[in-house]
């Protein structure tokens, strides 16, 4: 009987550690032009290139503001990808973990281009960049968020 309890405890700890480890990812950001800065919630006016650890999201988004050296601004939401292994693990072991830890992660690489009004992102270093242009609604939402931060 003690063996079963010990096994259950060990499995629970391993699963919990795996879920917690998957809750944030290191993300590399770069600017297409030198002097570009990036603001995210909790990270203000960071010079690019840089790497930042960002948590997974079950709901919500990572809002950003990128500013070029020429003061051109780009506001929007970081594109996220669904982490299938997190979903599978949560379904098998503890479904509520999907909402506790999140299952939508940042891509490992982002390139900010405020001059062109786009953000590029990719999964692997050797891949081609995917392109995203924030919608007016996304831009307005991020701008309102950062404007409210600037007035405090």
N, CA and C of each residue as an Amber inpcrd file, in Angstrom:
protein
   456
   0.8130000  -1.1910000   0.0000000   0.0000000   0.0000000   0.0000000
   0.8650000   1.2670000   0.0000000   1.9610000   1.2760000   0.7850000
   2.8510000   2.4200000   0.8110000   3.5280000   2.6360000  -0.5280000
   3.7860000   1.5390000  -1.2510000   4.4070000   1.6540000  -2.5690000
   3.4860000   2.4250000  -3.5150000   2.1920000   2.1250000  -3.4970000
   1.2330000   2.8170000  -4.3640000   1.1690000   4.3030000  -4.0440000
   1.1460000   4.6480000  -2.7570000   1.1110000   6.0560000  -2.3660000
   2.3760000   6.7670000  -2.8260000   3.5020000   6.0940000  -2.6650000
   4.7740000   6.6800000  -3.0760000   4.8260000   6.8760000  -4.5910000
   4.3260000   5.9090000  -5.3220000   4.2950000   5.9960000  -6.7830000
   3.3840000   7.1450000  -7.2220000   2.2250000   7.2400000  -6.6070000
   1.2820000   8.3070000  -6.9600000   1.8960000   9.6700000  -6.6630000
   2.5610000   9.8070000  -5.5240000   3.2180000  11.0660000  -5.1660000
   4.3060000  11.4240000  -6.1790000   5.1030000  10.4460000  -6.5540000
   6.1850000  10.6810000  -7.5050000   5.6450000  11.1070000  -8.8600000
   4.6430000  10.3990000  -9.3550000   4.0360000  10.7410000 -10.6450000
   3.4300000  12.1380000 -10.5840000   2.7550000  12.4600000  -9.4930000
   2.1460000  13.7820000  -9.3390000   3.2060000  14.8790000  -9.3700000
   4.3190000  14.6690000  -8.6830000   5.3950000  15.6640000  -8.6700000
   6.0200000  15.8410000 -10.0470000   6.2260000  14.7380000 -10.7560000
   6.8040000  14.8120000 -12.0990000   5.8780000  15.5650000 -13.0480000
   4.5850000  15.2590000 -13.0020000   3.6120000  15.9350000 -13.8700000
   3.5350000  17.4160000 -13.5220000   3.4820000  17.7380000 -12.2260000
   3.4290000  19.1410000 -11.8040000   4.6600000  19.9030000 -12.2650000
   5.8290000  19.2870000 -12.1390000   7.0660000  19.9380000 -12.5830000
   7.0460000  20.1770000 -14.0900000   6.5550000  19.2160000 -14.8310000
   6.4770000  19.3620000 -16.2900000   5.5230000  20.4790000 -16.6740000
   4.3950000  20.5680000 -15.9820000   3.4270000  21.6200000 -16.2800000
   3.9700000  22.9940000 -15.9320000   4.6260000  23.1120000 -14.7920000
   5.1850000  24.3990000 -14.3850000   6.2920000  24.8230000 -15.3350000
   7.1280000  23.8820000 -15.7570000   8.2110000  24.1910000 -16.6750000
   7.6630000  24.6970000 -18.0050000   6.5260000  24.1790000 -18.4350000
   5.9420000  24.5930000 -19.7030000   5.1700000  25.8900000 -19.6300000
   5.1400000  26.5430000 -18.4630000   4.3430000  27.7410000 -18.2900000
   5.0130000  29.0040000 -18.8180000   6.2870000  28.9690000 -19.1160000
   6.9380000  30.1340000 -19.6890000   7.9970000  29.6730000 -20.6700000
   8.2390000  30.5250000 -21.6590000   9.2310000  30.1970000 -22.6660000
  10.1370000  31.4040000 -22.8840000  11.3870000  31.1410000 -23.2070000
  12.3130000  32.2210000 -23.5430000  12.0600000  32.6270000 -24.9880000
  11.8320000  33.8940000 -25.1950000  11.4980000  34.4110000 -26.5120000
  12.5250000  35.4500000 -26.9230000  13.0490000  35.3190000 -28.1450000
  14.0470000  36.2520000 -28.6670000  13.3390000  37.3010000 -29.5320000
  13.6170000  38.5620000 -29.2470000  13.0590000  39.6830000 -30.0070000
  14.1970000  40.4500000 -30.6520000  13.9790000  40.8650000 -31.8920000
  14.9440000  41.7340000 -32.5690000  14.1840000  42.7760000 -33.3630000
  14.8540000  43.8830000 -33.6270000  14.2730000  44.9300000 -34.4580000
  14.8620000  44.8400000 -35.8500000  14.0700000  45.2000000 -36.8270000
  14.5580000  45.1770000 -38.2050000  15.5670000  46.3070000 -38.4200000
  15.4210000  47.3890000 -37.6410000  16.3600000  48.5020000 -37.7250000
  17.0090000  48.7250000 -36.3570000  18.2720000  49.1400000 -36.3300000
  18.9430000  49.4130000 -35.0480000  18.2100000  50.5130000 -34.2780000
  18.2310000  50.4160000 -32.9550000  17.6090000  51.4320000 -32.1170000
  16.1530000  51.1800000 -31.8000000  15.5950000  50.0690000 -32.2850000
  14.1980000  49.7460000 -31.9960000  14.0670000  49.2910000 -30.5450000
  13.0090000  49.7550000 -29.8730000  12.7260000  49.3300000 -28.5010000
  11.3880000  48.6130000 -28.4590000  11.2020000  47.8250000 -27.4110000
   9.9890000  47.0230000 -27.2550000   9.4560000  47.1850000 -25.8380000
   8.1450000  47.3240000 -25.7330000   7.4770000  47.3240000 -24.4320000
   6.4350000  46.2110000 -24.4390000   6.4560000  45.4320000 -23.3620000
   5.4440000  44.4150000 -23.0860000   5.0010000  44.6780000 -21.6530000
   3.8910000  44.0940000 -21.2430000   3.4740000  44.2800000 -19.8620000
   4.5720000  43.7490000 -18.9440000   5.1140000  44.6260000 -18.0930000
   6.1980000  44.2330000 -17.1920000   7.5810000  44.4920000 -17.7500000
   7.6830000  44.8690000 -19.0050000   8.9710000  45.1580000 -19.6650000
   8.7850000  46.4240000 -20.4870000   9.3660000  47.5280000 -20.0300000
   9.1640000  48.8100000 -20.6960000  10.4190000  49.2730000 -21.4320000
  10.2540000  49.6560000 -22.6780000  11.3120000  50.2670000 -23.4950000
  12.6280000  49.4850000 -23.4630000  12.5490000  48.2010000 -23.7590000
  13.7160000  47.3280000 -23.7910000  14.3860000  47.4480000 -25.1600000
  15.6910000  47.6960000 -25.1700000  16.4270000  47.7920000 -26.4300000
  16.5190000  46.4060000 -27.0700000  16.3230000  46.3690000 -28.3780000
  16.4050000  45.1110000 -29.1220000  17.7710000  45.0010000 -29.7700000
  18.3430000  43.8110000 -29.8940000  17.7590000  42.4930000 -29.5940000
  17.8210000  42.1660000 -28.0970000  16.8990000  41.3000000 -27.6820000
  16.8400000  40.8320000 -26.3060000  16.0650000  39.5200000 -26.2450000
  16.2130000  38.8190000 -25.1360000  15.4070000  37.6240000 -24.8680000
  14.6420000  37.8580000 -23.5740000  13.3620000  37.4970000 -23.5850000
  12.4810000  37.6970000 -22.4340000  11.6980000  36.4160000 -22.2110000
  11.5250000  36.0300000 -20.9410000  10.6910000  34.8700000 -20.6000000
   9.2500000  35.3510000 -20.4680000   8.3740000  34.7750000 -21.2690000
   6.9550000  35.1320000 -21.2400000   6.1270000  33.9000000 -20.9160000
   5.1260000  34.0710000 -20.0850000   4.2810000  32.9620000 -19.6780000
   3.3160000  32.5240000 -20.7620000   2.8840000  31.2790000 -20.6460000
   1.8500000  30.7460000 -21.5330000   0.5280000  31.4120000 -21.2000000
  -0.3820000  31.3930000 -22.1380000  -1.6830000  32.0180000 -21.9450000
  -2.7940000  31.0070000 -22.2060000  -3.7380000  30.9100000 -21.2810000
  -4.9650000  30.1500000 -21.5410000  -5.9770000  31.0890000 -22.1680000
  -6.0190000  32.3120000 -21.6520000  -6.8580000  33.3720000 -22.2100000
  -6.0020000  34.6260000 -22.2620000  -6.4200000  35.5970000 -23.0130000
  -5.6650000  36.8410000 -23.0900000  -4.5290000  36.7640000 -24.0950000
  -3.7790000  37.8450000 -24.1490000  -2.7070000  38.0070000 -25.1260000
  -1.5330000  38.7190000 -24.4860000  -0.4230000  38.7510000 -25.1890000
   0.7120000  39.5930000 -24.8220000   0.6320000  40.8310000 -25.7080000
   0.2970000  41.9730000 -25.1170000   0.2460000  43.2310000 -25.8530000
   1.6600000  43.7780000 -25.9980000   1.9460000  44.4400000 -27.1190000
   3.2820000  45.0060000 -27.3070000   3.2140000  46.3880000 -27.9280000
   4.2980000  47.1240000 -27.7310000   4.5270000  48.3980000 -28.4120000
   5.9810000  48.3900000 -28.8560000   6.2090000  48.5100000 -30.1390000
   7.5740000  48.5940000 -30.6830000   7.7610000  49.9970000 -31.2530000
   8.9030000  50.6020000 -30.9630000   9.1860000  51.9630000 -31.4240000
  10.5430000  51.9670000 -32.1270000  10.5540000  52.4480000 -33.3650000
  11.8050000  52.5170000 -34.1270000  12.6170000  53.7170000 -33.6640000
  13.8680000  53.7710000 -34.0810000  14.7380000  54.9030000 -33.7480000
  14.1640000  56.2040000 -34.3040000  13.4090000  56.1100000 -35.3770000
  12.7660000  57.2810000 -35.9780000  11.4160000  57.6060000 -35.3650000
  11.0830000  56.9860000 -34.2470000   9.8580000  57.1970000 -33.4640000
   8.5840000  56.6880000 -34.1610000   8.7350000  55.7740000 -35.1200000
   7.5680000  55.1210000 -35.7150000   7.1050000  54.0470000 -34.7300000
   5.8110000  54.0340000 -34.3900000   5.2880000  53.1060000 -33.3830000
   4.4420000  52.0130000 -34.0220000   4.5560000  50.8200000 -33.4500000
   3.7470000  49.6710000 -33.8600000   3.1460000  49.0720000 -32.5940000
   1.8230000  49.0040000 -32.5370000   1.1120000  48.4180000 -31.4090000
   0.4100000  47.1600000 -31.8850000   0.2780000  46.1720000 -31.0010000
  -0.4640000  44.9710000 -31.3900000  -0.3850000  43.8720000 -30.3460000
  -0.7510000  42.6790000 -30.7840000  -0.7360000  41.4610000 -29.9710000
   0.2890000  40.5140000 -30.5680000   1.1060000  39.8950000 -29.7050000
   2.0490000  38.9070000 -30.2180000   1.2890000  37.6950000 -30.7400000
   1.5970000  37.2390000 -31.9470000   0.9970000  35.9800000 -32.4100000
   1.4550000  34.8460000 -31.4810000   0.5410000  33.9580000 -31.1260000
   0.8320000  32.8260000 -30.2540000   0.5500000  31.5250000 -30.9880000
   1.1580000  30.4400000 -30.5360000   0.8680000  29.1300000 -31.1230000
   0.3310000  28.2120000 -30.0370000  -0.4970000  27.2660000 -30.4410000
  -1.0820000  26.3020000 -29.5060000  -0.0650000  25.2000000 -29.2510000
   0.1910000  24.9200000 -27.9840000   1.1390000  23.8930000 -27.5860000
   0.3850000  22.5740000 -27.4100000   0.4290000  21.7240000 -28.4120000
  -0.3040000  20.4570000 -28.4130000   0.1260000  19.5000000 -27.3190000
   1.4170000  19.4840000 -26.9850000   1.8730000  18.5600000 -25.9490000
   1.3450000  18.9730000 -24.5760000   1.2120000  20.2640000 -24.3300000
   0.6350000  20.7340000 -23.0710000  -0.8320000  20.3320000 -22.9860000
  -1.5500000  20.4640000 -24.0870000  -2.9630000  20.0770000 -24.1000000
  -3.0950000  18.5770000 -23.8390000  -2.3000000  17.7770000 -24.5190000
  -2.3750000  16.3220000 -24.3430000  -2.0380000  15.9210000 -22.9060000
  -0.9820000  16.4880000 -22.3610000  -0.5990000  16.1660000 -20.9830000
  -1.6650000  16.5720000 -19.9880000  -2.2750000  17.7210000 -20.2130000
  -3.3200000  18.1830000 -19.3040000  -4.5540000  17.3150000 -19.3840000
  -4.9150000  16.8940000 -20.5850000  -6.0870000  16.0230000 -20.7410000
  -5.8420000  14.6870000 -20.0470000  -4.6240000  14.1630000 -20.1970000
  -4.3160000  12.8740000 -19.5890000  -4.2020000  12.9250000 -18.0740000
  -3.6390000  14.0190000 -17.5420000  -3.3170000  14.0380000 -16.1210000
  -4.1640000  14.9870000 -15.2830000  -4.4520000  16.1810000 -15.7960000
  -5.1350000  17.1540000 -14.9560000  -5.6790000  18.2650000 -15.8520000
  -6.8810000  18.0740000 -16.3710000  -7.4640000  19.0010000 -17.3390000
  -7.4950000  20.4620000 -16.8780000  -7.7880000  20.7540000 -15.5890000
  -7.7940000  22.1710000 -15.1870000  -6.4530000  22.8760000 -15.3710000
  -5.3700000  22.1180000 -15.5340000  -4.0520000  22.7320000 -15.7400000
  -4.0150000  23.5520000 -17.0270000  -4.8930000  23.2500000 -17.9830000
  -4.9530000  24.0380000 -19.2070000  -5.2200000  25.5000000 -18.8900000
  -6.0570000  25.7470000 -17.9020000  -6.4410000  27.1140000 -17.5830000
  -5.5560000  27.7190000 -16.5050000  -4.8760000  26.8760000 -15.7510000
  -3.9490000  27.3600000 -14.7310000  -2.6510000  27.7880000 -15.3950000
  -2.0810000  26.9120000 -16.2140000  -0.7770000  27.1800000 -16.8170000
  -0.8400000  27.7240000 -18.2220000  -1.9210000  27.4930000 -18.9190000
  -2.0410000  27.9710000 -20.2910000  -1.5390000  26.9590000 -21.3000000
  -1.9800000  27.1120000 -22.5240000  -1.5910000  26.1970000 -23.5920000
  -1.2310000  26.9430000 -24.8720000  -1.2450000  28.2640000 -24.8170000
  -0.8470000  29.0690000 -25.9730000   0.4640000  29.7640000 -25.6090000
   1.5130000  29.4410000 -26.3500000   2.8550000  29.9450000 -26.0690000
   3.2830000  30.9610000 -27.1180000   4.2720000  31.7750000 -26.7340000
   4.8770000  32.6620000 -27.7110000   5.7280000  31.8340000 -28.6730000
   5.9710000  32.3750000 -29.8330000   6.9340000  31.7680000 -30.7490000
   8.3280000  32.0760000 -30.2020000   9.3110000  31.2610000 -30.5050000
  10.6630000  31.5190000 -29.9780000  11.3350000  32.7620000 -30.5730000
  10.9250000  33.1890000 -31.7680000  11.5840000  34.3000000 -32.4440000
  10.5650000  35.3020000 -32.9890000  10.8080000  36.5780000 -32.6890000
   9.9990000  37.6750000 -33.2340000  10.9240000  38.7500000 -33.7750000
  10.4890000  39.3900000 -34.8550000  11.2230000  40.5110000 -35.4300000
  10.2360000  41.6680000 -35.5930000  10.5300000  42.7760000 -34.9240000
   9.6460000  43.9330000 -34.9560000  10.0540000  44.8810000 -36.0720000
   9.0630000  45.3270000 -36.8560000   9.3290000  46.2570000 -37.9440000
   8.2950000  47.3840000 -37.9070000   8.4840000  48.3570000 -36.9860000
   7.5100000  49.4490000 -36.8850000   7.4010000  50.2790000 -38.1590000
   8.4990000  50.4170000 -38.9010000   8.4830000  51.2190000 -40.1310000
   7.4970000  50.6420000 -41.1540000   7.4700000  49.3120000 -41.2740000
   6.5630000  48.6490000 -42.2230000   5.2220000  48.3020000 -41.5830000
   5.1150000  48.4390000 -40.2590000   3.8600000  48.1390000 -39.5660000
   3.5720000  46.6530000 -39.4460000   4.6360000  45.8310000 -39.3730000
   4.4490000  44.3820000 -39.2970000   5.3380000  43.7680000 -38.2180000
   4.9680000  42.5680000 -37.8220000   5.7750000  41.7610000 -36.9170000
   6.0140000  40.4340000 -37.6280000   7.2350000  39.9490000 -37.5330000
   7.5830000  38.6590000 -38.1230000   7.8480000  37.6790000 -36.9790000
   7.5560000  36.4110000 -37.2130000   7.7610000  35.4040000 -36.1710000
   8.0440000  34.0530000 -36.8010000   8.7170000  33.1710000 -36.0230000
   9.0200000  31.8280000 -36.5150000   9.3030000  30.9010000 -35.3410000
   9.2190000  29.5920000 -35.6050000   9.4410000  28.5730000 -34.5770000
  10.9190000  28.2180000 -34.4260000  11.6370000  28.1440000 -35.5550000
  13.0370000  27.7090000 -35.5330000  13.9060000  28.7430000 -36.2310000
  15.1480000  28.7950000 -35.7950000  16.0570000  29.8180000 -36.3070000
  16.2150000  29.7770000 -37.8280000  16.2690000  28.6050000 -38.4280000
  16.4910000  28.4870000 -39.8640000  15.2490000  28.6560000 -40.7260000
  14.0970000  28.7760000 -40.1250000  12.8430000  28.8880000 -40.8760000
  12.6760000  30.2730000 -41.5000000  11.7940000  30.3120000 -42.4750000
  11.4010000  31.5950000 -43.0570000  10.4910000  32.3130000 -42.0670000
  10.5480000  33.6500000 -42.0780000   9.6920000  34.4380000 -41.2130000
   8.2420000  34.3750000 -41.6930000   7.3260000  34.2750000 -40.7590000
   5.9020000  34.4600000 -41.0360000   5.5990000  35.9190000 -40.7290000
   4.6450000  36.4720000 -41.4200000   4.3490000  37.8970000 -41.3160000
   2.9730000  38.1150000 -40.7070000   2.8670000  39.0930000 -39.8170000
   1.5870000  39.4560000 -39.2270000   1.4750000  40.9720000 -39.1720000
   0.3570000  41.4730000 -39.6010000   0.0720000  42.9110000 -39.5160000
  -1.0750000  43.0720000 -38.5290000  -0.8400000  43.7520000 -37.3980000
  -1.9190000  43.9160000 -36.4190000  -3.1340000  44.6000000 -37.0280000
  -4.3140000  44.1120000 -36.6500000  -5.5540000  44.7460000 -37.1040000
  -5.7140000  46.0870000 -36.3920000  -6.6100000  46.9000000 -36.8920000
  -6.8830000  48.1900000 -36.2450000  -7.3620000  47.9830000 -34.8130000
  -8.2210000  46.9870000 -34.6000000  -8.7300000  46.7050000 -33.2480000
  -7.5980000  46.2800000 -32.3090000  -6.6880000  45.4270000 -32.7880000
  -5.5480000  44.9880000 -31.9780000  -4.6390000  46.1720000 -31.6380000
  -4.3480000  46.9920000 -32.6370000  -3.4990000  48.1610000 -32.4260000
  -4.1280000  49.1250000 -31.4270000  -5.4270000  49.3870000 -31.5900000
  -6.1220000  50.3050000 -30.6860000  -6.1230000  49.7810000 -29.2520000
  -6.3290000  48.4780000 -29.1010000  -6.3360000  47.8710000 -27.7600000
  -4.9660000  48.0020000 -27.0930000  -3.9060000  47.6770000 -27.8210000
  -2.5540000  47.7740000 -27.2630000  -2.1800000  49.2320000 -26.9920000
  -2.5570000  50.1370000 -27.8960000  -2.2490000  51.5560000 -27.6910000
  -2.9410000  52.0760000 -26.4360000  -4.2000000  51.7320000 -26.2480000
  -4.9330000  52.1680000 -25.0550000  -4.2620000  51.6270000 -23.7920000
  -3.8250000  50.3820000 -23.8400000  -3.1510000  49.7670000 -22.6910000
  -1.8740000  50.5370000 -22.3430000  -1.0110000  50.7690000 -23.3360000
   0.2630000  51.4310000 -23.0540000   0.0770000  52.9190000 -22.7600000
  -0.9170000  53.5750000 -23.3790000  -1.1990000  54.9610000 -23.0500000
  -1.6360000  55.0990000 -21.5940000  -2.4160000  54.1420000 -21.1060000
  -2.8600000  54.1960000 -19.7080000  -1.6710000  53.9660000 -18.7590000
  -0.6940000  53.1700000 -19.1760000   0.5170000  52.9540000 -18.3720000
   1.3820000  54.2040000 -18.3310000   1.4360000  54.9320000 -19.4720000
   2.2920000  56.1140000 -19.5670000   1.7630000  57.2700000 -18.7290000
   0.4560000  57.3000000 -18.4720000  -0.1300000  58.4140000 -17.7110000
  -0.0550000  58.2030000 -16.2110000   0.3390000  57.0040000 -15.7720000
   0.4100000  56.7290000 -14.3290000   1.7330000  57.0940000 -13.7410000
